[in-house]
Amino acid sequence: MRTKISNLLMLFFLVFTLAGCGGGSNSTSSEIIDGEQNSDTAEPMESENESVSNVEEEQRTLRISIGVNDKHPEYEGAMKFKELVESKTDDFNIEVYHSGQIADDRSAIEMLQFGTLEITIPSTSPLVNFVREYGVFDLPFTISSGEVADKVLDGPFGDKMLELVESQNLVGLAWWENGFRNLTNSVRPVEKVEDLKGLKIRTMENEIHLDAWRELGANPTPMAFTELFAAMQQGTVDGQENPYPTIELSNFYEVQDYLSGTGHVYTPFIFLFSKSVWDELTPEQQTIISDAAVEAGEFNRIRNREAAEESLEALKGFMTFSEISPEEHKRFQEKILPVIEKHKSNIGEDIVEEFLTELEKYQ
Ligand code: KDG
């Protein structure tokens, strides 16, 4: 049995040895030693911290605001953008704020105009309140597929539309995808136009959407996305319309029973940058950011289309799904023709003509 004396001797021996190796508390210092830094080379540590803090000091934080949550393909795209930019330069620290933490779409656009927020990626529909030509994307039943959307948005028409936002102190950098919108509600299955009668439907803050649902017999109300779930939960509205990924990944099936495959309009997301912040960046920095916005946009579109299929299958398990027949789709289209005619002049006859001509090339 080891005696106290021997223990004491042992203890004394141990302390002495450790001290000999350059200080007990430096147990981590073993790392320092292992690492390139040991006590007599403390300098690098300090300068390393200095260099790290210098980088952080010089780094500019770019905040991205989106309305959907961190399960959505738009959030995945935003994280891809962060990864791409931060892999190419130390100049920026990208922070992603989902679920409207900073602001809803419309307020976020206004913050970009004042330079109090750097980036937002909203649906194009709220942007119509700032650039009326964007109403072309709200004309129902125009774009027939994601592939056609790509051709139109990645072509000269898409470039022209991106340039148009500069008049509003915004920089349009890329097209991402929200997708084809479908109706949900908590009152009854909707399989034909007449089933819409009197349904209180939430729409985005957009006159064309309001007029279209009114023309179809529903009772639409405009509302920010951030208020939508609570409004459905409290019965303030009976229903809403969004792409399948948003419906599933925002858990709308918890407060909605019926899903109809209306596919009534394709909504792009637009990657917007604050012009006042943009003008402070170097051309090299601008190139890194715009290239990353385009590349992350391509990633987002692919992910969004995969998610649209996965989400529809999942939603069929939670909700009563109604397919809309081609004949009924035709009736929907005919019913809202007056709305398209009415808004052609608001949007601008020329740009509407250009858009429809561009579509005809591909569908
Ligand atoms: O992040 C985008 C959302 O804020 C919003 O655009 C989603 O489509 C949408 C809606 O219905 O408001």
Coordinates of N, CA, C and O and ligand atoms in Angstrom, one line a residue, residues 65-68 74 104-105 121-123 126 178 181 202-204 223-225 228 240-243 246 267 269, ligand 1:
S65 N -32.1 38.9 -45.9 CA -33.4 38.7 -45.3 C -34.3 37.9 -46.3 O -34.5 38.3 -47.4
I66 N -34.9 36.8 -45.8 CA -35.9 36.1 -46.5 C -37.1 35.8 -45.6 O -36.9 35.7 -44.4
G67 N -38.2 35.5 -46.3 CA -39.4 35.3 -45.5 C -39.7 33.9 -45.1 O -40.3 33.6 -44.1
V68 N -39.2 32.9 -45.9 CA -39.5 31.5 -45.6 C -38.5 31.0 -44.6 O -37.5 31.7 -44.3
E74 N -35.0 28.1 -50.5 CA -34.5 29.4 -50.6 C -33.4 29.7 -49.6 O -32.4 30.3 -49.9
D104 N -40.6 41.7 -43.5 CA -41.3 41.0 -44.6 C -40.8 41.5 -45.9 O -40.0 42.4 -46.0
D105 N -41.3 40.9 -47.0 CA -40.7 41.2 -48.3 C -40.7 42.7 -48.6 O -39.7 43.3 -49.0
I121 N -34.3 38.5 -50.9 CA -34.6 37.7 -52.1 C -36.1 37.4 -52.1 O -36.6 36.3 -51.8
P122 N -36.9 38.5 -52.4 CA -38.4 38.3 -52.3 C -39.0 37.7 -53.5 O -38.4 37.6 -54.6
S123 N -40.3 37.4 -53.4 CA -41.1 37.1 -54.6 C -41.2 38.4 -55.4 O -41.0 39.5 -54.9
P126 N -44.5 41.4 -54.6 CA -44.5 42.7 -53.8 C -43.7 43.8 -54.5 O -43.9 45.0 -54.2
N178 N -39.4 30.7 -56.7 CA -40.4 30.4 -55.7 C -41.3 29.2 -56.2 O -41.4 28.2 -55.6
R181 N -47.7 28.3 -57.9 CA -48.5 28.5 -56.7 C -49.8 27.6 -56.8 O -50.4 27.5 -57.9
R202 N -55.9 34.7 -48.6 CA -54.8 35.6 -48.4 C -54.0 35.6 -49.7 O -53.7 34.6 -50.3
T203 N -53.7 36.9 -50.1 CA -52.8 37.0 -51.3 C -51.6 37.8 -50.9 O -51.6 38.5 -49.9
M204 N -50.5 37.8 -51.7 CA -49.4 38.7 -51.5 C -49.9 40.1 -51.7 O -51.0 40.3 -52.2
M223 N -51.7 40.4 -47.5 CA -51.1 40.2 -46.2 C -49.6 39.8 -46.4 O -49.3 39.1 -47.3
A224 N -48.8 40.3 -45.5 CA -47.4 39.9 -45.5 C -47.3 38.4 -45.2 O -48.1 37.9 -44.4
F225 N -46.3 37.7 -45.7 CA -46.1 36.3 -45.5 C -45.9 36.0 -44.0 O -46.3 35.0 -43.5
L228 N -49.1 35.2 -42.1 CA -50.0 34.3 -42.8 C -50.4 33.1 -41.9 O -51.6 32.8 -41.7
Q240 N -55.0 30.2 -48.7 CA -53.9 31.0 -49.2 C -53.3 30.2 -50.4 O -53.8 29.1 -50.7
E241 N -52.4 30.8 -51.1 CA -51.8 30.1 -52.2 C -50.3 30.3 -52.3 O -49.8 31.4 -52.0
N242 N -49.6 29.2 -52.4 CA -48.1 29.2 -52.4 C -47.6 27.9 -53.1 O -48.4 27.0 -53.3
P243 N -46.3 27.8 -53.5 CA -45.8 26.6 -54.0 C -45.8 25.5 -53.0 O -45.7 25.7 -51.8
T246 N -43.3 25.6 -49.9 CA -43.6 26.5 -48.9 C -44.8 26.0 -48.0 O -44.8 26.1 -46.8
T267 N -44.1 32.1 -59.8 CA -43.5 33.3 -59.1 C -42.0 33.1 -59.0 O -41.5 32.2 -58.4
F269 N -38.3 34.3 -57.6 CA -37.6 35.1 -56.5 C -36.6 35.9 -57.2 O -36.0 35.5 -58.2
Ligands
KDG1 O1 -38.9 34.7 -48.8 C1 -40.0 34.8 -49.6 C2 -41.3 35.0 -48.9 O2 -41.2 36.1 -48.2 C3 -42.5 35.1 -49.8 O3 -42.2 35.7 -51.0 C4 -43.2 33.9 -49.9 O4 -44.5 33.6 -51.9 C5 -44.4 34.1 -50.8 C6 -45.6 34.7 -50.2 O5 -46.7 34.1 -50.4 O6 -45.6 35.7 -49.6

